[in-house]
CSV table of C-alpha atoms in Angstrom, one decimal:
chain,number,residue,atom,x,y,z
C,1,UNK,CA,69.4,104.6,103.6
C,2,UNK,CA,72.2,105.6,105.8
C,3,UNK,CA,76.0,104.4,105.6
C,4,UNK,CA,75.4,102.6,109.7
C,5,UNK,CA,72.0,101.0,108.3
C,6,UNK,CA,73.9,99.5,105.1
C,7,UNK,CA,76.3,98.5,107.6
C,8,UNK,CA,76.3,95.0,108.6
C,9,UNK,CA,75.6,94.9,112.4
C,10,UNK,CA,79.1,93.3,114.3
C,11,UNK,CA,76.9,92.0,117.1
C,12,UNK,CA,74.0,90.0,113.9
C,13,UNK,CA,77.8,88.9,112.5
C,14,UNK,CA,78.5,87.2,115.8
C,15,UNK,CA,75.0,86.1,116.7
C,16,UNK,CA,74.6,84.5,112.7
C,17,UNK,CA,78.0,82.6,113.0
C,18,UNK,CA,76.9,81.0,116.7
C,19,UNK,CA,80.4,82.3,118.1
C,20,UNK,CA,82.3,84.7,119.4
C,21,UNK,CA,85.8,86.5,118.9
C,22,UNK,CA,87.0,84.3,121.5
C,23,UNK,CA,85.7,81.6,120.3
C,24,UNK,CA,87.1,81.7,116.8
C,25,UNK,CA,90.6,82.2,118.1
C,26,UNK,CA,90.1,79.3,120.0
C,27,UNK,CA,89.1,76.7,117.2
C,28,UNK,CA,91.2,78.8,114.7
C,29,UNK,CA,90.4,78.7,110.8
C,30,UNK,CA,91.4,75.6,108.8
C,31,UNK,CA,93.3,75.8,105.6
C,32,UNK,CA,96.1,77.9,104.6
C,33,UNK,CA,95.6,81.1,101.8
C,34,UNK,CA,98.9,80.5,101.0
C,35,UNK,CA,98.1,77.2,99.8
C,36,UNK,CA,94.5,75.5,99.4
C,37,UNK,CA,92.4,77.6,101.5
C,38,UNK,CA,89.6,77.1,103.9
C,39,UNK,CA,86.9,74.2,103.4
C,40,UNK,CA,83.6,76.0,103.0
C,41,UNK,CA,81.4,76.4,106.1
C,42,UNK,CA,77.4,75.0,105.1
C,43,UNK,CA,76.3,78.4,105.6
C,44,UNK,CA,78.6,79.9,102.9
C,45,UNK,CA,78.0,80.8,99.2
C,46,UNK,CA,79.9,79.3,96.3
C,47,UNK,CA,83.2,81.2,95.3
C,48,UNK,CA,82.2,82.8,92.2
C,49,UNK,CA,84.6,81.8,89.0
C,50,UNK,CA,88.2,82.9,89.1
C,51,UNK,CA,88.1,83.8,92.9
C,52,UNK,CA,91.0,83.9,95.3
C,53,UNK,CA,90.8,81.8,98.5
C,54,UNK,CA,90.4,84.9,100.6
C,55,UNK,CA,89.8,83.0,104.2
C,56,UNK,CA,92.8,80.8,106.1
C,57,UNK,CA,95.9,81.4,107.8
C,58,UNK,CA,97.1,84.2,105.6
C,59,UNK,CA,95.4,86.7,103.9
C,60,UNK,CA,95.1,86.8,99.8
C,61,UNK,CA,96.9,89.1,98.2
C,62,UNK,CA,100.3,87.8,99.2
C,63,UNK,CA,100.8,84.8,97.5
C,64,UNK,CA,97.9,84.2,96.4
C,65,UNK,CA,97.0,84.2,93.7
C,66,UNK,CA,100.3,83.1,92.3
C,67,UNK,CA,100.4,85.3,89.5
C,68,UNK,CA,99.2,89.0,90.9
C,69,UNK,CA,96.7,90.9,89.1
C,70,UNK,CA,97.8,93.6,86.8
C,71,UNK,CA,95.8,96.5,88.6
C,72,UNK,CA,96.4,97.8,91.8
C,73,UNK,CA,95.6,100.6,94.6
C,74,UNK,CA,97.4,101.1,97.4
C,75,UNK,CA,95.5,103.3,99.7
C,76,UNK,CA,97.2,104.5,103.3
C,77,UNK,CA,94.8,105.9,106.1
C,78,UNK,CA,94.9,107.2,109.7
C,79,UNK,CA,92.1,105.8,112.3
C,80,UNK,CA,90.1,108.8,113.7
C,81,UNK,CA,91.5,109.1,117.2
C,82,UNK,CA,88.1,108.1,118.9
C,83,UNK,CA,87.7,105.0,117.1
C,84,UNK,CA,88.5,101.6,117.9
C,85,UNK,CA,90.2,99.0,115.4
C,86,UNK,CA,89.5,95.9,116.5
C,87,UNK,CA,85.4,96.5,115.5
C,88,UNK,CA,86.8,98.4,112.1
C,89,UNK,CA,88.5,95.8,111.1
C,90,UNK,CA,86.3,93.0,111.8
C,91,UNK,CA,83.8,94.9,109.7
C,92,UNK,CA,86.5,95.6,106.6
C,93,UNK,CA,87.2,92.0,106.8
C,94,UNK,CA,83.6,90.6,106.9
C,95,UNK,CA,82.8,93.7,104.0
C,96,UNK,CA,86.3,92.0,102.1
C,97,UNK,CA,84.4,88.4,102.1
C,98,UNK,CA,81.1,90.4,100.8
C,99,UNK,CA,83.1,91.9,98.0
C,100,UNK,CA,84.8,88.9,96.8
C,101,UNK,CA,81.7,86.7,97.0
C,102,UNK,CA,79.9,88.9,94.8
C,103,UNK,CA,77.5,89.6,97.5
C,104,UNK,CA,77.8,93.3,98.2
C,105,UNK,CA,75.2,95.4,96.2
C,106,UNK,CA,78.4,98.2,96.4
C,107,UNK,CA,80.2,96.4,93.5
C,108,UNK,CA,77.3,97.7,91.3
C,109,UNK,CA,76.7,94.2,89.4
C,110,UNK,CA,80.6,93.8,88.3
C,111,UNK,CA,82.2,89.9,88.6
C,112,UNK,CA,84.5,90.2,91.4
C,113,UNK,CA,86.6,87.8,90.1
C,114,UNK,CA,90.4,87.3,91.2
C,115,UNK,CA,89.7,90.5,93.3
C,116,UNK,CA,92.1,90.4,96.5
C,117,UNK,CA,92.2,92.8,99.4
C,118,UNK,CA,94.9,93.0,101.6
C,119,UNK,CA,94.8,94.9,105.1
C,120,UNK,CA,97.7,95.9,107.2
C,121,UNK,CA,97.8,98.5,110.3
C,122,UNK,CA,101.1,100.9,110.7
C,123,UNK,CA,103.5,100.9,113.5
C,124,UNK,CA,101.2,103.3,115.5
C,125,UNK,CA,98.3,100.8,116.0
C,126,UNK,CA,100.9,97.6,116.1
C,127,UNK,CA,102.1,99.0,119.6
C,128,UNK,CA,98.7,100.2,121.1
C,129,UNK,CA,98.6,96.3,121.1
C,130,UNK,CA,102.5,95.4,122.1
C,131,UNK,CA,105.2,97.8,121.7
C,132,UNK,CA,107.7,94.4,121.0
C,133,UNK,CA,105.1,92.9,118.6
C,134,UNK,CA,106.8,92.7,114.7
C,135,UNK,CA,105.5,95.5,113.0
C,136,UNK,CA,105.8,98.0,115.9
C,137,UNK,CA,109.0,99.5,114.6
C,138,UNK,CA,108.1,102.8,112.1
C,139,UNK,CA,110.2,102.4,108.8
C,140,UNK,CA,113.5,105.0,109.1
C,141,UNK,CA,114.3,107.3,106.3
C,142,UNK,CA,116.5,107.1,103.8
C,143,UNK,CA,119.0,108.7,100.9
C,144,UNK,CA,117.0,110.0,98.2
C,145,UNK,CA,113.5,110.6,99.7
C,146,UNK,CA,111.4,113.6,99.1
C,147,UNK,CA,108.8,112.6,101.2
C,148,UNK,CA,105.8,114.6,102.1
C,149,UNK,CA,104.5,114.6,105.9
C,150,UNK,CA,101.5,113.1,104.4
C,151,UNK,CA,102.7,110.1,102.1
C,152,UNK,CA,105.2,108.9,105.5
C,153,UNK,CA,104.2,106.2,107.6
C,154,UNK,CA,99.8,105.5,108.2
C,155,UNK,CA,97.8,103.6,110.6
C,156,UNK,CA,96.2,101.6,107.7
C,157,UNK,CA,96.9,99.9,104.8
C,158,UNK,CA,94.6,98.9,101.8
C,159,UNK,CA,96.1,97.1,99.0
C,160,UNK,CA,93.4,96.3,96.5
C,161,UNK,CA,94.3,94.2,93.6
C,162,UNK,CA,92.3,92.7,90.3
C,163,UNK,CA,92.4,91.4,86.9
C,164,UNK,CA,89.2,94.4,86.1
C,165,UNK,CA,91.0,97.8,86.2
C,166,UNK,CA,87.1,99.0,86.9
C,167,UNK,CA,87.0,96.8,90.4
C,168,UNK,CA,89.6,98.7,91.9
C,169,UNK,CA,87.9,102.4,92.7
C,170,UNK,CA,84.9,100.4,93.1
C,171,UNK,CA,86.2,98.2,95.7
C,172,UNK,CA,88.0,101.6,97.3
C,173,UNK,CA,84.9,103.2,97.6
C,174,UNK,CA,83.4,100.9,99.4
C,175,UNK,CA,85.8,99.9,102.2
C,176,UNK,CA,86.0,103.3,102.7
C,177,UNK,CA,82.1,103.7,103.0
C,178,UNK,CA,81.9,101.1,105.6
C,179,UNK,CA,84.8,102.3,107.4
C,180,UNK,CA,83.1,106.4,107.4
C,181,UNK,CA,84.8,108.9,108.8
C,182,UNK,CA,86.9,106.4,111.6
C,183,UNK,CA,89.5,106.0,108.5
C,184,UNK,CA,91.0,109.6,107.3
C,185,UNK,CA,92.6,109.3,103.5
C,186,UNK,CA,96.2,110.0,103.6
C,187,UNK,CA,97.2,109.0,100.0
C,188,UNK,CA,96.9,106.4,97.5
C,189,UNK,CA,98.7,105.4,94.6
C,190,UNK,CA,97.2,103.2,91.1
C,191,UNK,CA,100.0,100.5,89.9
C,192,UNK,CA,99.4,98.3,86.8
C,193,UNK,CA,102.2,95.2,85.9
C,194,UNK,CA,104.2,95.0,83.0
C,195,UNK,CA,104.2,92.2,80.8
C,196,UNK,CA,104.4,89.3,82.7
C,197,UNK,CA,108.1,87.4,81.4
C,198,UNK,CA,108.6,83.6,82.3
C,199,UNK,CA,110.9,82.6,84.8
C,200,UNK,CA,110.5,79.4,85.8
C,201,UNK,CA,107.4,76.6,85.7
C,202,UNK,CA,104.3,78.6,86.5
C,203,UNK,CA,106.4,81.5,87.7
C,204,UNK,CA,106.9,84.8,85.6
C,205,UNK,CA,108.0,88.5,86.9
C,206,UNK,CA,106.8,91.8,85.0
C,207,UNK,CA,109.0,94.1,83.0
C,208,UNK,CA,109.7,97.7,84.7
C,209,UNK,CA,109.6,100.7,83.1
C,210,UNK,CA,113.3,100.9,82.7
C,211,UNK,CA,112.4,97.7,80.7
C,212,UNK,CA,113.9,95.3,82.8
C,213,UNK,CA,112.1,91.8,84.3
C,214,UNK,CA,111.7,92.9,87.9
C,215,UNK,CA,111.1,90.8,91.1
C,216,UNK,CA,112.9,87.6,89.9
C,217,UNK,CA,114.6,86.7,93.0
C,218,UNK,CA,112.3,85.6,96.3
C,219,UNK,CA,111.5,83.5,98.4
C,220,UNK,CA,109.3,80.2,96.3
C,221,UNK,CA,109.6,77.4,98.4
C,222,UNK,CA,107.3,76.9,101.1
C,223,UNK,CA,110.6,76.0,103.4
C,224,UNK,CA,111.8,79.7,102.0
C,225,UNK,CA,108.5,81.1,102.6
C,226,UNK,CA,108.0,79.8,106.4
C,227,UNK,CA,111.7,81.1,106.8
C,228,UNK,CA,111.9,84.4,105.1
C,229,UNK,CA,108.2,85.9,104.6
C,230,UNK,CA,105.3,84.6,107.4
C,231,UNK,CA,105.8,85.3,110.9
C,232,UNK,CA,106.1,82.3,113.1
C,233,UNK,CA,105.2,84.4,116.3
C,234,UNK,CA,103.9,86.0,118.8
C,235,UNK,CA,100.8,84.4,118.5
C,236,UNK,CA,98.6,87.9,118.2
C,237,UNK,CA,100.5,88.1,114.6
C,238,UNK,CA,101.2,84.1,113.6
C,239,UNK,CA,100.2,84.1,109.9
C,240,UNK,CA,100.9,87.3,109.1
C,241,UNK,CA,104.1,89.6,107.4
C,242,UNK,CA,105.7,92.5,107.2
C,243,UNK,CA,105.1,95.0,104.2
C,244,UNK,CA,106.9,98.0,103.2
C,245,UNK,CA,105.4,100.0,100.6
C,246,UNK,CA,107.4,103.0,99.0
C,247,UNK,CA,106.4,105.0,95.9
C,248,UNK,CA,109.7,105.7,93.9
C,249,UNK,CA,109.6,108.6,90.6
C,250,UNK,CA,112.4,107.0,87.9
C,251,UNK,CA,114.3,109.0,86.1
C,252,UNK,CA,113.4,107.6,82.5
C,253,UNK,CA,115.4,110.1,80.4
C,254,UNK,CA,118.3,110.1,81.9
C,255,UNK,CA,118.6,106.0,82.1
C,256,UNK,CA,117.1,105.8,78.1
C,257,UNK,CA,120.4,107.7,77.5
C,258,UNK,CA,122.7,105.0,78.5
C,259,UNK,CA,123.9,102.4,76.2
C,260,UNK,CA,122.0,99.0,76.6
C,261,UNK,CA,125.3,97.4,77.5
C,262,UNK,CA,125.8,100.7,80.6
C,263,UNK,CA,121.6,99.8,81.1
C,264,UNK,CA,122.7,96.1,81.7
C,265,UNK,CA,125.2,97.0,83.9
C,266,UNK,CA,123.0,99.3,86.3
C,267,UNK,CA,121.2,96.2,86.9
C,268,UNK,CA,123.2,93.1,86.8
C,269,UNK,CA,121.1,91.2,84.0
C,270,UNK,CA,120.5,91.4,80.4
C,271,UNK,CA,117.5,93.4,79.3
C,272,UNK,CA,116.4,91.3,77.4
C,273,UNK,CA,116.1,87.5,78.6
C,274,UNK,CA,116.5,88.6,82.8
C,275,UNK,CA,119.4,86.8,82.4
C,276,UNK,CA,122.6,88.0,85.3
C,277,UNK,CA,125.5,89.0,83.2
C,278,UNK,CA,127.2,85.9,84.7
C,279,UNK,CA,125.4,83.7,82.6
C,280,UNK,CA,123.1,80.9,82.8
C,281,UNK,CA,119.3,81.4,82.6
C,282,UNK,CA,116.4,84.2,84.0
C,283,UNK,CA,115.9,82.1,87.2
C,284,UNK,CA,120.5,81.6,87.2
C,285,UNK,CA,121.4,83.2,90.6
C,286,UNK,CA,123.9,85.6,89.9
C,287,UNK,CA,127.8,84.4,89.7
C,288,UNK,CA,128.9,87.5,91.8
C,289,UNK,CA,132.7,85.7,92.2
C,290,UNK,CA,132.3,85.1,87.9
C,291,UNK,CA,135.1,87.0,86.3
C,292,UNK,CA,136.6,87.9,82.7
C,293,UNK,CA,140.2,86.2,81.8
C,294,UNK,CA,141.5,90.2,82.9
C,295,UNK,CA,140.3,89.7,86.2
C,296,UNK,CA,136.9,92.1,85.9
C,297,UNK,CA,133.7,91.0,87.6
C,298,UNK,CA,131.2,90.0,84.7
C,299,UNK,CA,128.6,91.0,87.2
C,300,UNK,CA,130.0,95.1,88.3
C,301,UNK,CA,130.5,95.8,91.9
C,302,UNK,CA,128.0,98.4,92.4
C,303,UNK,CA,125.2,96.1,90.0
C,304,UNK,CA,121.6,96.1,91.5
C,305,UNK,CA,121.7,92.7,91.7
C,306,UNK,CA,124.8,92.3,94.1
C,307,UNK,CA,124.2,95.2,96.0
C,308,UNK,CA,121.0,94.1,96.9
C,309,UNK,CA,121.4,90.3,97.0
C,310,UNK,CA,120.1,88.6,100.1
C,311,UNK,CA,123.2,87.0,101.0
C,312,UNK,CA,125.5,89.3,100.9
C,313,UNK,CA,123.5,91.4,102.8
C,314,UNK,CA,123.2,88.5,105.0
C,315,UNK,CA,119.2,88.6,105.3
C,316,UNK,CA,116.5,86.3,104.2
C,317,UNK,CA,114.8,87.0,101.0
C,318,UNK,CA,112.2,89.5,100.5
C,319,UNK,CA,108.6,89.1,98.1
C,320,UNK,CA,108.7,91.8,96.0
C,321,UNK,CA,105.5,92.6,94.4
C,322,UNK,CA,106.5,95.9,92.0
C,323,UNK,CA,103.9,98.0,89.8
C,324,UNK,CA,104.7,100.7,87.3
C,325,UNK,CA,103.0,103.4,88.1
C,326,UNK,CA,102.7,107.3,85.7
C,327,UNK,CA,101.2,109.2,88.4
C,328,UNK,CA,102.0,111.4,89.6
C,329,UNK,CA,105.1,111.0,87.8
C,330,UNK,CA,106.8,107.8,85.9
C,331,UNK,CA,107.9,105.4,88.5
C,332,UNK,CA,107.4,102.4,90.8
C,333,UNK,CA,105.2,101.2,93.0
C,334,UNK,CA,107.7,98.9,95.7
C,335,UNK,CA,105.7,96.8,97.9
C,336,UNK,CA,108.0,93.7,99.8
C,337,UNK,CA,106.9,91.5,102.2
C,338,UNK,CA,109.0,90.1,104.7
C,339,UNK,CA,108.7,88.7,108.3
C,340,UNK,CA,111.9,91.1,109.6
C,341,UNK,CA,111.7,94.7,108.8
C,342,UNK,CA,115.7,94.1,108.7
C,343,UNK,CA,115.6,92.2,105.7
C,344,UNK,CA,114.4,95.7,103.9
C,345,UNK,CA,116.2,98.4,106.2
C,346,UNK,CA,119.6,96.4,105.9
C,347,UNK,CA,119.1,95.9,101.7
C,348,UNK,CA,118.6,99.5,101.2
C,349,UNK,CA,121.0,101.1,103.6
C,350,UNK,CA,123.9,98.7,101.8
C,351,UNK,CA,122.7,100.1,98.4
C,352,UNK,CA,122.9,103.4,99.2
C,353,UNK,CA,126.9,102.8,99.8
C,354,UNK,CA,126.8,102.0,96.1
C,355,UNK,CA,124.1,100.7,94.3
C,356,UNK,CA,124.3,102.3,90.3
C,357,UNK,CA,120.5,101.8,90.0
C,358,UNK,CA,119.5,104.3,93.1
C,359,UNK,CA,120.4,107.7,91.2
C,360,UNK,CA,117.7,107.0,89.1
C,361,UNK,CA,115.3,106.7,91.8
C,362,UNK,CA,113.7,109.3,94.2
C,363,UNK,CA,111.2,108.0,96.6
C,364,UNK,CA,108.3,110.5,97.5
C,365,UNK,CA,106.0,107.7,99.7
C,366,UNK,CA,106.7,105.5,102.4
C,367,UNK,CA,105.4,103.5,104.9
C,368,UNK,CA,105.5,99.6,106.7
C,369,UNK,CA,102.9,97.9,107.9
C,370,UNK,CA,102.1,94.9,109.5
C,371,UNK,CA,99.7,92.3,107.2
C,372,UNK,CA,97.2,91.0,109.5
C,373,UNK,CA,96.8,86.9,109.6
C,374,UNK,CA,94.5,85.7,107.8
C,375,UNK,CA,90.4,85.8,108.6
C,376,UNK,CA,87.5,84.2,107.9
C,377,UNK,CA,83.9,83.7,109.5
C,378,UNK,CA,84.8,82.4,112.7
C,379,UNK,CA,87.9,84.5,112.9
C,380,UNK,CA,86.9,87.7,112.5
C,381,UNK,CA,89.7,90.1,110.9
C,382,UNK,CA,92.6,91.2,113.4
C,383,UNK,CA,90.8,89.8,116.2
C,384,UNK,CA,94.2,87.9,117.2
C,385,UNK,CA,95.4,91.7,117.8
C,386,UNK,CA,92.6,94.1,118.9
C,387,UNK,CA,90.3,91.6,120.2
C-alpha cells in the first residue's frame, strides 16, 4: 500500500466531522490543554490509560502533562518549496490524535501512553501568513555558537515527548511518513531528564549534567502563565507560544574541576538541595541584595541565577523545559517557551556581559518557532494560520 493510500483523505476528515475549517474556527474547541481539556465528542474513542489531553486551546506538550516525560526528540524540518502547510499540518495534527489514541496501526501495537507531540513552524512560514504575527522574527545569533548552516533556524518543529523511550523513533517515523517528501529532515536531537528533584507541591525540576536542579524558576500560576507564556493575540496565534530550542555541548571536565563551593558559585544555588546561596528553600527566590557582615554578595555578581533572573532583566518569566543530552557530545537540550521572543534574546544577551556559567557552554543548534494553538476535530491543526 502506498504512503497517499495510508494517508487519511483531508477532504473524508472534513466530510466525517460534518464541518469545515471555517467552521471549526467559528465554534472554536472547548476546554483548555493547559488545564482540563476538551469534553469528548460522541464520535470519539476513549483516551487510553495515562494519556495527555491532546485537544483544546493549547497544544500538549507545554504544560501538560505537568511533570514532562523523561524521553525526548526534537526534530527541525524545512517544507518542500511546492508544498502547502495549512493541508500538512491539518494532516500531522489529525495523524497526532491517531497516535495518542492508540489508533494508528504505525505505532506497531506499543501503549501510547503519556505520549505528547508538539508542533511549531519557524519564522519563515510565520510571515507567509503576517510578517507582524509573533513568531515572525528569526532568532539572532549569539556569543559562543558554532552553529552549522543546517542546525540554524527550520520551517518546522517536532517535539516528541514519552514516558517509553521506544515511542519516540516510532512516533518520528511516522509523522514523517505522513508528511513524505513536503517535510525535508534538517536535524534532530534525543534528550532524556535527570532525576526529577522536588520543588514545591506536585512540582519537581531535573538534575543537569553539571549536577545541578535545573528549570526551578517559571512561570506556575495560571495569572503568570496568561502573562508570561500563552499569546493573548492576534487571533491567527491565540493559544499558542513562542519556543526557542538550542542544543548547547557542556564542558564537563573543565566544570568537575572546580571545587563544589566555585560549582555553587557558577550557578547561584547549592548543588545539592537547589537551594540560592541566599538561603531559604529550592523554591526561595534568590536574595540577590543578601550580603555577608564584609559587605560580599552571598549570591556572586556574575551567578547564573542573577544574571539571568527575570527581573533584573526586566522580562516576564520563561518555561524552561531542559534535557541532558550525550550526543553528539555531552550537553543540553534548551527548549523555553515564552509569548515574547524578548524574554529569551534580552536574558541571553545580559549573560553574555557576564554570566560564569556561559564558558562552559557552546551552543551548536538553534532555532524559534512559533507553537501552534491548540487543535482538535473540529479545529483542524494550524487552521487559525494557513487556513
Amino acid at each position: 500500500m502506498s504512503r497517499a493510500d495510508r494517508r487519511p483523505s483531508r477532504r473524508a476528515f472534513l466530510d466525517a466531522t460534518g464541518v469545515t475549517v471555517a467552521a471549526g474556527l467559528l465554534a472554536g474547541c472547548s476546554g483548555d490543554s493547559g488545564t482540563s481539556g476538551t469534553s469528548a465528542t460522541p464520535s470519539s474513542p476513549s483516551p487510553p490509560s495515562g494519556a495527555v489531553a491532546v485537544t483544546g486551546r493549547h497544544q500538549a506538550g507545554v504544560l501538560l502533562p505537568q511533570r514532562a516525560q523523561p524521553h525526548l526528540l526534537a526534530l527541525v524540518a524545512d517544507l518542500d518549496a511546492t508544498a502547502e502547510p495549512g493541508p500538512l499540518l491539518a494532516e500531522l495534527g489529525e495523524t497526532v490524535r491517531a497516535l495518542t489514541a492508540g489508533s494508528d496501526p504505525r505505532l506497531l501495537g506499543l501503549p501510547p501512553g503519556d505520549l505528547t507531540v508538539t508542533i511549531g513552524v519557524g519564522p519563515r512560514l510565520v510571515r507567509t501568513a503576517g510578517a507582524a504575527l509573533p513568531g515572525a522574527a528569526d532568532l539572532p545569533g549569539f556569543t559562543r555558537e558554532r552553529i552549522d548552516s543546517r542546525a540554524r533556524g527550520g520551517d518546522l518543529l517536532l517535539q516528541i515527548c514519552a514516558g517509553d523511550p521506544l515511542l519516540v523513533p516510532i512516533v518520528a517515523v511516522a509523522l514523517l511518513d505522513q508528511a513524505g517528501d513536503r517535510l525535508g529532515e534538517r536535524w534532530r536531537q534525543f534528550g532524556r531528564r535527570g532525576t526529577e528533584v522536588p520543588v514545591a507541591g506536585e512540582r519537581s525540576a531535573p538534575r543537569n549534567l553539571l549536577g545541578f536542579v535545573d528549570g526551578i524558576v517559571g512561570p506556575h500560576t495560571s495569572a503568570e502563565q496568561e502573562r508570561d507564556l500563552w499569546l493573548a493575540g492576534p487571533p491567527e496565534v491565540a493559544g499558542g507560544t513562542l519556543a526557542v530550542v538550542r542544543r548547547m555541548e557542556l564542558d564537563l571536565t573543565r566544570f568537575a574541576a572546580l571545587s563544589v563551593a566555585e560549582q555553587e558559585a557558577v550557578f547561584g544555588r547549592r548543588r545539592a538541595s537547589g537551594v540560592p546561596l541566599s538561603g531559604g528553600d529550592i523554591a526561595s527566590a534568590p536574595g540577590l541584595g543578601a550580603k555577608t557582615p564584609e559587605g560580599r554578595y552571598l549570591v556572586p555578581v556574575d551567578a547564573h541565577v542573577r544574571r539571568a533572573n527575570p527581573t533584573v532583566v526586566g522580562v516576564g518569566h520563561m518555561l524552561r523545559r531542559s534535557y541532558s543530552i550525550d550526543d553528539p557530545a555531552p550537553g543540553l537540550l534548551f527548549i523555553s517557551f515564552q509569548n515574547d521572543l524578548r524574554t529569551f534574546t534580552a536574558t541571553l544577551t545580559r549573560m553574555e556581559t557576564s554570566d560564569a556559567l556561559l564558558p562552559f557552554t557552546t551552543t551548536t543548534a538553534s532555532g524559534t518557532f512559533l507553537i501552534l494553538p491548540g487543535h482538535g476535530p473540529r479545529r483542524p491543526l494550524g487552521s487559525s494560520l494557513f487556513g
